[in-house]
Coordinates of C-alpha atoms and ligand atoms in Angstrom, one line a residue:
Chain A
M1 CA 169.4 97.8 104.7
T2 CA 166.2 99.9 104.5
V3 CA 167.4 101.4 101.3
L4 CA 167.5 97.8 99.8
L5 CA 164.2 96.8 101.4
D6 CA 162.2 100.0 100.6
P7 CA 161.4 99.2 97.0
I8 CA 160.4 95.8 98.0
A9 CA 158.2 97.1 100.6
H10 CA 156.6 99.6 98.1
L11 CA 156.0 96.8 95.7
G12 CA 154.5 94.7 98.4
R13 CA 152.1 97.5 99.5
A14 CA 151.1 98.2 95.9
V15 CA 150.4 94.5 95.2
L16 CA 148.4 94.2 98.5
S17 CA 146.3 97.2 97.7
A18 CA 145.6 96.0 94.2
L19 CA 144.5 92.6 95.5
G20 CA 142.4 94.4 98.1
A21 CA 140.7 96.5 95.5
M22 CA 140.0 93.4 93.4
G23 CA 138.4 91.7 96.3
R24 CA 136.3 94.8 97.1
V25 CA 135.2 95.1 93.6
A26 CA 134.3 91.5 93.3
L27 CA 132.3 91.6 96.6
F28 CA 130.5 94.7 95.2
L29 CA 129.6 92.9 92.0
L30 CA 128.2 89.9 93.9
L31 CA 126.1 92.2 96.1
A32 CA 124.9 94.1 93.1
L33 CA 124.0 90.8 91.4
R34 CA 122.1 89.6 94.4
H35 CA 120.0 92.8 94.4
L36 CA 119.5 92.4 90.7
F37 CA 117.7 89.2 91.2
T38 CA 115.8 89.8 94.5
P39 CA 112.7 92.0 94.8
P40 CA 111.7 94.8 95.1
F41 CA 112.6 95.8 91.5
Y42 CA 112.5 99.5 90.8
L43 CA 111.1 99.5 87.3
R44 CA 111.2 103.2 86.8
E45 CA 114.9 103.3 87.8
I46 CA 115.7 100.5 85.4
L47 CA 113.9 102.2 82.5
T48 CA 115.5 105.5 83.2
A49 CA 118.9 103.8 83.4
M50 CA 118.3 102.1 80.0
L51 CA 117.2 105.4 78.5
N52 CA 120.4 107.2 79.8
I53 CA 122.9 104.4 79.1
G54 CA 121.5 102.8 75.9
W55 CA 119.4 105.3 73.9
L56 CA 121.2 108.5 74.7
S57 CA 124.5 106.9 74.0
L58 CA 123.4 105.9 70.5
P59 CA 124.6 109.1 68.7
V60 CA 128.1 109.2 70.2
V61 CA 128.7 105.4 69.7
G62 CA 127.1 105.6 66.2
M63 CA 129.3 108.4 65.0
T64 CA 132.5 106.8 66.4
A65 CA 131.6 103.6 64.6
V66 CA 130.9 105.3 61.2
F67 CA 134.2 107.3 61.2
T68 CA 136.2 104.3 62.4
G69 CA 134.8 102.1 59.8
G70 CA 135.5 104.8 57.1
A71 CA 139.1 105.3 58.3
L72 CA 139.6 101.4 58.4
A73 CA 138.5 101.1 54.8
L74 CA 141.0 103.8 53.7
Q75 CA 143.8 102.2 55.7
I76 CA 143.3 98.7 54.3
Y77 CA 143.0 99.9 50.8
S78 CA 146.3 101.8 50.9
G79 CA 148.0 99.1 53.0
G80 CA 146.6 96.3 50.8
A81 CA 147.8 98.2 47.7
R82 CA 151.4 97.5 48.8
F83 CA 150.9 93.9 47.8
S84 CA 148.0 94.3 45.5
A85 CA 145.4 93.1 47.9
E86 CA 143.0 96.0 47.8
A87 CA 140.1 93.7 47.1
V88 CA 140.1 92.4 50.8
V89 CA 138.6 95.8 52.0
P90 CA 135.1 94.5 52.6
Q91 CA 136.2 91.4 54.5
I92 CA 138.8 93.1 56.7
V93 CA 136.5 96.0 57.5
A94 CA 133.8 93.6 58.5
I95 CA 136.0 91.4 60.7
G96 CA 137.9 94.3 62.1
M97 CA 134.7 96.2 63.1
V98 CA 132.6 93.2 64.4
R99 CA 135.5 91.4 66.3
E100 CA 137.4 94.3 67.7
L101 CA 136.9 97.9 66.9
G102 CA 133.0 97.9 67.2
P103 CA 132.9 96.5 70.8
V104 CA 136.1 98.3 71.9
M105 CA 135.3 101.8 70.6
A106 CA 131.7 101.4 71.9
G107 CA 133.1 100.2 75.4
L108 CA 135.5 103.1 75.6
M109 CA 132.9 105.7 74.6
I110 CA 130.5 104.2 77.2
A111 CA 133.3 104.3 79.8
A112 CA 133.7 108.1 78.9
R113 CA 130.1 108.9 78.7
V114 CA 128.3 106.6 81.1
T115 CA 130.9 105.6 83.7
S116 CA 131.8 109.2 84.4
S117 CA 128.3 110.4 84.7
I118 CA 127.2 107.5 87.0
A119 CA 130.4 108.0 89.2
A120 CA 129.9 111.8 89.4
E121 CA 126.1 111.4 90.1
I122 CA 126.5 108.8 92.8
A123 CA 129.5 110.4 94.4
T124 CA 127.6 113.7 94.6
M125 CA 124.7 111.8 96.2
K126 CA 127.1 110.4 98.7
V127 CA 128.8 113.7 99.4
T128 CA 125.4 115.4 100.0
E129 CA 124.1 112.7 102.3
Q130 CA 121.6 111.5 99.7
I131 CA 122.8 107.9 100.1
D132 CA 122.3 108.2 103.8
A133 CA 118.9 109.6 103.3
L134 CA 118.0 106.6 101.0
V135 CA 119.0 104.3 103.8
T136 CA 116.9 106.1 106.4
L137 CA 114.0 106.0 103.9
S138 CA 114.3 102.1 104.0
T139 CA 115.7 101.9 100.5
N140 CA 118.8 100.0 99.8
P141 CA 121.2 102.1 97.6
M142 CA 122.6 99.0 96.0
K143 CA 119.2 98.0 94.9
Y144 CA 118.0 101.5 94.0
L145 CA 121.1 102.9 92.3
T146 CA 123.5 100.1 91.4
A147 CA 121.3 97.2 90.4
P148 CA 119.3 99.2 87.7
R149 CA 122.3 100.8 86.1
L150 CA 124.2 97.4 86.0
L151 CA 121.2 95.7 84.4
A152 CA 120.9 98.5 81.9
G153 CA 124.6 98.2 81.0
L154 CA 124.3 94.5 80.5
I155 CA 121.3 94.8 78.3
T156 CA 121.8 98.0 76.3
V157 CA 125.5 98.0 75.6
P158 CA 125.5 94.8 73.5
M159 CA 122.7 96.4 71.5
L160 CA 124.8 99.5 71.0
V161 CA 127.7 97.4 70.0
G162 CA 125.4 95.5 67.4
I163 CA 124.3 98.9 66.0
G164 CA 127.9 100.2 66.1
D165 CA 129.1 97.1 64.1
I166 CA 126.5 97.8 61.4
L167 CA 127.3 101.4 61.3
G168 CA 131.0 100.8 61.2
I169 CA 130.6 98.5 58.2
A170 CA 128.3 101.1 56.6
G171 CA 131.1 103.7 57.1
G172 CA 133.5 101.4 55.3
Y173 CA 131.0 100.6 52.6
F174 CA 130.3 104.3 52.0
V175 CA 134.0 105.2 51.7
S176 CA 134.8 102.2 49.5
T177 CA 132.0 102.5 47.1
Q178 CA 132.0 106.3 46.9
S179 CA 135.7 107.1 46.6
L180 CA 137.6 103.7 46.2
G181 CA 135.6 102.5 43.4
F182 CA 134.1 99.3 44.8
N183 CA 130.9 97.8 43.4
T184 CA 128.0 98.2 45.8
A185 CA 126.5 94.8 45.5
A186 CA 129.7 92.9 45.5
Y187 CA 130.8 94.9 48.7
I188 CA 127.7 93.8 50.5
K189 CA 127.9 90.2 49.3
N190 CA 131.5 89.9 50.3
T191 CA 130.8 91.3 53.8
V192 CA 127.9 89.0 54.5
N193 CA 129.5 86.0 53.1
F194 CA 132.6 86.4 55.1
L195 CA 131.2 87.0 58.5
E196 CA 130.5 84.0 60.7
P197 CA 128.0 83.6 63.6
L198 CA 130.9 83.3 66.0
D199 CA 132.2 86.8 64.9
V200 CA 128.9 88.4 65.8
I201 CA 128.4 86.4 69.0
S202 CA 131.8 87.4 70.3
S203 CA 131.0 91.0 69.5
L204 CA 127.8 91.0 71.5
V205 CA 129.4 89.0 74.4
K206 CA 132.1 91.7 74.5
G207 CA 129.4 94.4 74.6
C208 CA 127.6 92.7 77.5
V209 CA 130.8 92.4 79.5
F210 CA 132.0 95.9 78.7
G211 CA 128.6 97.3 79.6
G212 CA 128.8 95.5 83.0
I213 CA 132.3 96.8 83.6
A214 CA 131.4 100.4 82.7
T215 CA 128.4 100.6 84.9
L216 CA 129.9 98.6 87.8
M217 CA 133.0 100.9 87.8
G218 CA 130.8 104.0 87.9
C219 CA 128.7 102.7 90.8
Y220 CA 131.7 101.3 92.7
Y221 CA 133.7 104.5 92.7
G222 CA 130.7 106.6 93.2
M223 CA 129.6 104.7 96.3
N224 CA 133.2 104.8 97.7
S225 CA 133.7 108.5 96.9
G226 CA 135.6 110.7 99.4
R227 CA 134.3 113.8 100.9
G228 CA 133.7 117.1 99.1
A229 CA 134.0 118.3 95.5
Q230 CA 137.5 116.8 95.5
G231 CA 136.1 113.4 96.4
V232 CA 133.7 113.6 93.6
G233 CA 136.4 114.6 91.1
R234 CA 138.6 111.8 92.2
A235 CA 135.9 109.1 92.0
T236 CA 135.0 110.2 88.5
K237 CA 138.6 110.1 87.3
S238 CA 139.3 106.7 88.9
S239 CA 136.1 105.2 87.6
V240 CA 136.9 106.1 84.0
E241 CA 140.5 105.0 84.3
A242 CA 139.5 101.7 85.8
A243 CA 136.7 101.0 83.4
A244 CA 138.9 101.8 80.3
V245 CA 141.7 99.6 81.4
L246 CA 139.5 96.8 82.5
I247 CA 137.5 97.0 79.2
L248 CA 140.7 96.7 77.2
A249 CA 142.0 93.8 79.4
A250 CA 138.7 92.0 79.2
N251 CA 138.8 92.5 75.4
F252 CA 142.0 90.8 75.2
L253 CA 140.8 87.9 77.3
I254 CA 137.6 87.4 75.4
T255 CA 139.4 87.6 72.1
G256 CA 141.8 84.9 73.4
V257 CA 138.9 82.7 74.5
F258 CA 137.0 83.0 71.2
F259 CA 139.7 83.0 68.6
S260 CA 143.0 81.4 69.8
V261 CA 142.9 78.1 68.1
Chain B
M1 CA 113.2 105.0 124.5
I2 CA 116.6 105.5 123.0
R3 CA 119.6 104.9 125.1
L4 CA 123.3 105.3 124.1
E5 CA 125.8 103.6 126.4
D6 CA 129.5 104.6 126.3
V7 CA 129.6 105.1 122.6
H8 CA 133.0 105.8 121.0
K9 CA 133.7 106.9 117.5
S10 CA 136.9 108.1 115.9
F11 CA 137.7 109.1 112.3
G12 CA 141.4 108.4 112.0
N13 CA 143.1 110.3 114.7
N14 CA 140.0 112.6 115.3
R15 CA 138.3 111.2 118.3
V16 CA 134.9 112.4 118.0
L17 CA 132.7 110.6 120.5
R18 CA 134.6 109.5 123.6
G19 CA 132.1 107.6 125.8
L20 CA 128.7 109.2 125.0
N21 CA 125.9 108.3 127.4
L22 CA 122.4 109.6 126.6
E23 CA 118.8 108.6 127.3
V24 CA 115.8 109.9 125.5
P25 CA 112.5 108.7 127.0
K26 CA 109.6 107.7 124.9
G27 CA 107.4 110.5 123.7
T28 CA 109.7 113.3 124.8
S29 CA 111.7 115.9 123.0
M30 CA 115.5 116.0 123.6
V31 CA 117.6 118.7 122.2
I32 CA 121.3 118.3 121.8
I33 CA 123.4 121.5 121.8
G34 CA 127.2 121.8 121.6
G35 CA 129.9 123.5 119.6
S36 CA 130.3 123.1 115.9
G37 CA 132.2 119.9 115.1
T38 CA 131.7 118.3 118.4
G39 CA 130.0 115.3 116.9
K40 CA 126.2 115.9 117.3
S41 CA 125.4 114.9 113.7
V42 CA 127.8 111.8 114.1
A43 CA 125.9 110.9 117.3
L44 CA 122.5 110.9 115.3
K45 CA 124.0 108.9 112.5
C46 CA 125.3 106.3 115.0
I47 CA 121.8 105.7 116.2
L48 CA 120.5 105.1 112.7
G49 CA 123.4 102.8 111.9
L50 CA 124.7 105.2 109.1
V51 CA 128.0 105.4 111.1
T52 CA 129.2 102.4 112.9
P53 CA 130.4 103.2 116.4
D54 CA 133.8 101.8 117.4
S55 CA 132.5 100.6 120.7
G56 CA 129.5 101.0 123.0
R57 CA 125.9 100.1 122.8
I58 CA 122.8 101.7 121.3
L59 CA 119.4 100.6 122.4
V60 CA 116.0 101.5 121.1
D61 CA 113.3 100.2 123.2
D62 CA 115.8 98.0 124.9
Q63 CA 116.7 96.3 121.6
D64 CA 120.2 96.5 120.3
A65 CA 119.8 98.9 117.3
T66 CA 122.4 96.9 115.3
Q67 CA 120.5 93.7 115.5
G68 CA 117.2 92.5 114.1
D69 CA 115.3 93.6 110.9
R70 CA 117.0 96.8 109.6
D71 CA 113.9 97.7 107.4
A72 CA 111.5 97.4 110.3
F73 CA 113.9 99.4 112.5
L74 CA 114.3 102.2 110.0
A75 CA 110.6 102.4 109.2
R76 CA 110.1 103.7 112.7
F77 CA 112.4 106.7 112.1
G78 CA 112.2 109.9 110.2
M79 CA 115.4 112.0 109.8
L80 CA 116.0 115.5 108.6
F81 CA 119.6 115.8 107.5
Q82 CA 121.7 119.0 108.3
G83 CA 122.1 119.6 104.5
G84 CA 118.5 118.6 103.5
A85 CA 119.8 115.7 101.5
L86 CA 117.0 116.0 99.0
F87 CA 117.1 113.7 95.9
D88 CA 117.7 116.2 93.1
S89 CA 116.5 113.8 90.4
L90 CA 113.0 113.8 91.9
S91 CA 110.5 116.6 92.2
V92 CA 109.6 118.0 95.5
W93 CA 106.4 116.0 96.1
Q94 CA 108.2 112.8 95.1
N95 CA 110.9 113.6 97.7
V96 CA 108.4 114.1 100.4
A97 CA 106.4 111.0 99.5
F98 CA 109.4 108.9 98.9
R99 CA 108.6 106.4 101.5
L100 CA 104.9 106.3 100.4
L101 CA 105.7 105.6 96.8
R102 CA 107.7 102.3 97.5
G103 CA 108.3 99.6 100.0
S104 CA 106.1 98.5 102.8
L105 CA 104.2 101.8 103.1
K106 CA 103.5 102.0 99.4
R107 CA 100.1 103.5 98.4
P108 CA 98.6 104.9 95.2
A109 CA 100.4 107.9 93.8
E110 CA 97.4 110.2 94.1
E111 CA 97.1 109.5 97.8
A112 CA 100.8 109.9 98.4
R113 CA 100.8 113.2 96.5
A114 CA 97.9 114.4 98.6
I115 CA 99.8 113.5 101.8
A116 CA 103.0 115.2 100.5
I117 CA 101.1 118.4 99.8
D118 CA 99.6 118.4 103.2
K119 CA 102.9 117.9 104.9
L120 CA 104.3 120.7 102.8
R121 CA 101.6 123.0 103.9
R122 CA 102.5 122.1 107.5
V123 CA 106.1 123.4 107.0
G124 CA 104.8 126.6 105.4
L125 CA 105.2 125.6 101.7
K126 CA 102.5 126.2 99.1
P127 CA 101.1 123.4 96.8
E128 CA 102.8 125.1 93.8
V129 CA 106.1 124.0 95.2
A130 CA 105.2 120.4 94.8
D131 CA 106.2 120.1 91.2
L132 CA 109.4 122.0 91.3
F133 CA 112.8 120.3 91.7
P134 CA 115.0 120.8 94.8
A135 CA 117.6 122.9 92.8
E136 CA 114.9 125.4 92.1
L137 CA 114.3 126.1 95.8
S138 CA 116.0 128.4 98.2
G139 CA 118.1 127.0 101.0
G140 CA 115.5 127.5 103.7
M141 CA 112.8 126.0 101.4
Q142 CA 114.9 122.9 100.9
K143 CA 115.3 122.6 104.6
R144 CA 111.6 122.6 105.0
V145 CA 111.0 120.0 102.2
G146 CA 113.5 117.8 104.1
L147 CA 111.5 118.4 107.2
A148 CA 108.3 117.4 105.4
R149 CA 109.9 114.3 104.1
A150 CA 111.0 113.4 107.6
I151 CA 107.5 113.5 108.9
A152 CA 105.7 112.3 105.8
A153 CA 105.2 108.7 107.1
D154 CA 104.3 109.8 110.6
P155 CA 107.3 108.1 112.2
E156 CA 107.4 107.2 116.0
I157 CA 111.0 108.6 116.3
I158 CA 112.1 111.7 114.6
F159 CA 115.6 113.2 114.3
F160 CA 116.0 116.9 113.4
D161 CA 119.5 118.0 112.5
E162 CA 119.4 121.9 112.7
P163 CA 115.8 122.3 111.6
T164 CA 115.7 126.1 111.8
T165 CA 119.2 126.9 110.5
G166 CA 118.8 129.2 107.5
L167 CA 115.1 130.2 108.2
D168 CA 113.7 133.6 109.0
P169 CA 112.5 134.2 112.6
I170 CA 108.9 133.7 111.7
M171 CA 109.4 130.5 109.9
S172 CA 111.6 129.3 112.7
G173 CA 108.7 129.9 115.0
V174 CA 106.4 127.9 112.7
I175 CA 108.9 124.9 112.7
N176 CA 109.4 125.1 116.4
E177 CA 105.7 124.8 116.9
L178 CA 105.4 122.0 114.4
I179 CA 108.1 120.0 116.2
R180 CA 106.3 120.5 119.6
E181 CA 103.0 119.6 118.0
I182 CA 104.5 116.3 116.6
V183 CA 105.7 115.3 120.1
V184 CA 102.6 116.5 122.1
E185 CA 99.8 115.5 119.8
M186 CA 101.2 112.5 118.0
G187 CA 103.3 111.2 120.9
A188 CA 106.5 110.9 118.9
T189 CA 110.0 110.9 120.3
A190 CA 112.1 113.8 119.0
L191 CA 115.8 114.3 119.0
T192 CA 116.8 117.6 117.7
I193 CA 120.1 119.3 117.2
T194 CA 120.2 123.1 117.2
H195 CA 122.3 126.1 117.7
D196 CA 119.3 128.4 118.2
M197 CA 118.6 129.0 121.9
T198 CA 115.1 130.2 121.1
S199 CA 114.5 126.9 119.5
V200 CA 115.9 125.0 122.4
R201 CA 113.4 126.7 124.8
A202 CA 110.5 126.2 122.4
I203 CA 111.1 122.5 121.5
A204 CA 112.9 120.8 124.4
D205 CA 111.7 118.8 127.4
N206 CA 115.2 117.9 128.1
V207 CA 118.6 119.3 127.0
A208 CA 121.9 117.6 126.6
M209 CA 125.1 119.4 126.0
L210 CA 127.8 117.6 124.0
H211 CA 131.4 118.7 124.5
D212 CA 134.8 116.9 124.1
G213 CA 132.9 113.8 122.9
V214 CA 130.9 113.3 126.1
I215 CA 127.6 114.8 127.5
K216 CA 128.9 117.6 129.8
W217 CA 125.4 118.3 131.1
T218 CA 121.8 117.0 130.8
G219 CA 118.6 117.9 132.5
P220 CA 115.1 119.4 132.0
V221 CA 115.0 122.6 130.0
A222 CA 113.7 124.5 133.0
E223 CA 117.0 123.8 134.9
M224 CA 119.3 124.9 132.0
D225 CA 119.5 128.5 133.2
H226 CA 120.7 127.7 136.7
S227 CA 122.7 124.7 136.2
G228 CA 125.9 126.1 137.7
D229 CA 127.8 124.2 134.9
P230 CA 130.3 126.7 133.5
Y231 CA 130.4 124.9 130.0
L232 CA 126.6 125.2 129.6
D233 CA 126.5 128.8 131.0
Q234 CA 129.1 129.9 128.5
F235 CA 127.3 128.1 125.7
I236 CA 123.8 129.3 126.3
H237 CA 124.9 133.0 126.8
G238 CA 127.4 132.9 123.9
R239 CA 130.3 134.1 125.7
A240 CA 133.7 134.1 124.1
E241 CA 135.5 133.7 127.4
G242 CA 135.0 130.6 129.5
P243 CA 136.1 126.9 129.8
I244 CA 135.3 126.3 126.1
E245 CA 138.2 127.6 124.1
A246 CA 136.6 129.7 121.2
V247 CA 139.8 130.3 119.4
R248 CA 141.8 127.0 118.8
Ligands
ATP1 N1 132.3 110.7 107.4 C1 133.3 111.3 108.2 N2 134.6 111.1 107.8 C2 135.6 111.8 108.6 N3 135.3 112.6 109.5 C3 134.0 112.9 109.9 C4 132.9 112.3 109.2 N4 131.8 112.7 109.6 C5 132.2 113.6 110.6 N5 133.4 113.7 110.7 C6 134.2 114.6 111.6 O1 133.6 114.4 113.0 C7 133.5 115.6 113.7 C8 132.1 115.9 114.1 O2 131.2 116.1 113.0 P1 129.7 116.4 113.1 O3 129.2 116.6 111.7 O4 129.1 115.4 114.0 O5 129.8 117.8 113.8 P2 128.5 118.6 114.4 O6 128.6 118.5 115.9 O7 127.2 118.1 113.9 O8 128.8 120.1 114.0 P3 127.9 121.3 113.4 O9 127.1 121.8 114.5 O10 128.8 122.2 112.7 O11 126.9 120.6 112.4 C9 134.0 116.7 112.7 O12 135.4 117.0 113.1 C10 134.0 116.1 111.3 O13 135.2 116.4 110.6
MG2 MG1 126.0 118.8 112.4

């Protein structure tokens, strides 16, 4: 009998623990949002977080976008050649970058770069009692550590995505005009005429959501880290995993909301 | 006055505090001694609300510590953590002046810095240290910065978790004197954890010994040497044989 029930019990436990985790993350988010909108505001922390999360991520997000855009142009050209549709390169690069690859690539790079560093930093603070010290110094860790990072993610990641979109299209443009023989003026005209406001809006909305997910996961796993170096390692790993999976899932949902007609 | 009544705390199967009773009168210095891992640090964290006790009551000036305004409650406390717990993203003076740079005690940066440098001087650190970062300091220097941070806002109640561990004998003497001074001159209430018997004699008005999750003995420091308590005797003389099993 137990042999039969064991898998069911396992499944039940897994589902329960997943539900529990979702509830805890949701509560964490609500708490962070409350601290975001109630004073005191730690301006210095907010600016530092914007610098770290936004400005310093620019090189890696920019490079990713340029190379992705370039590769995309090559693929569409060779794929399109099979049914003599090489001419659609500008349009497909634009739509592919802006709607999907721009935000997803930027989101994943942010998960790798920012989520991991936030989780490791906060987890180390937790392990070395710095979080406890904050509390005894009458400073709320949610307000001092989480709120500024979340805010910075919500504001700067959409900007990064916008820049990434442009650089991705530029990568496609460069490859197309330099090696695939496209006319420069026509390429730009095709791109601009083809894109619709909704494409750009969906891209920026995705950036905002992904920025929120990436920073929130870093803070959540950091704050709930276990003890010792192992605890920090586990918190970092879990935060990146969770952020990456949630970003991809959220991407699917947002795409569904915007473009399933 | 701080009073703990029948405080229990377990971590999983590890029953750390098993009915702790302790009273620290206002304006006195209490030292808690006891073996490593007996729950001394946990007891301090329970009072500050960093660790939630499973049961029992903690009263500060006859008010339940878990009720009322947390900020106002914590503003009365200073705490030196066992590991220093300095913020490594901030410079030394910003660590010391943390409380003076934000919140209800906020004041101009210049003034906060001046206070920080004065507190650093009192723990035997030169003004040059102020602009370094915690990672650039030795272990004993970090400890003293933590001490300076604990006393920076002149709190009424100060907890010191092993203030002299890792310091040379002369520096230990300086710190012991400082703690004594804070209690006698400023009328603060101090609760100190230490393993250093010289410190105990220098700092304490009263001593409490924690063992097996309860206070085995407590009394004025003068009575410590002829308490007749076998646990306390073994501890203060550092004997390997006795009722406390040294090898587990
Ligand atoms: N957050 C925690 N989670 C799990 N166990 C803990 C936690 N904090 C403390 N403990 C356990 O509680 C016990 C008492 O720890 P505590 O730090 O209070 O010891 P201590 O008396 O201060 O020892 P020492 O003199 O070595 O500092 C230890 O067994 C420790 O493993
Ligand atoms: Mg301890």
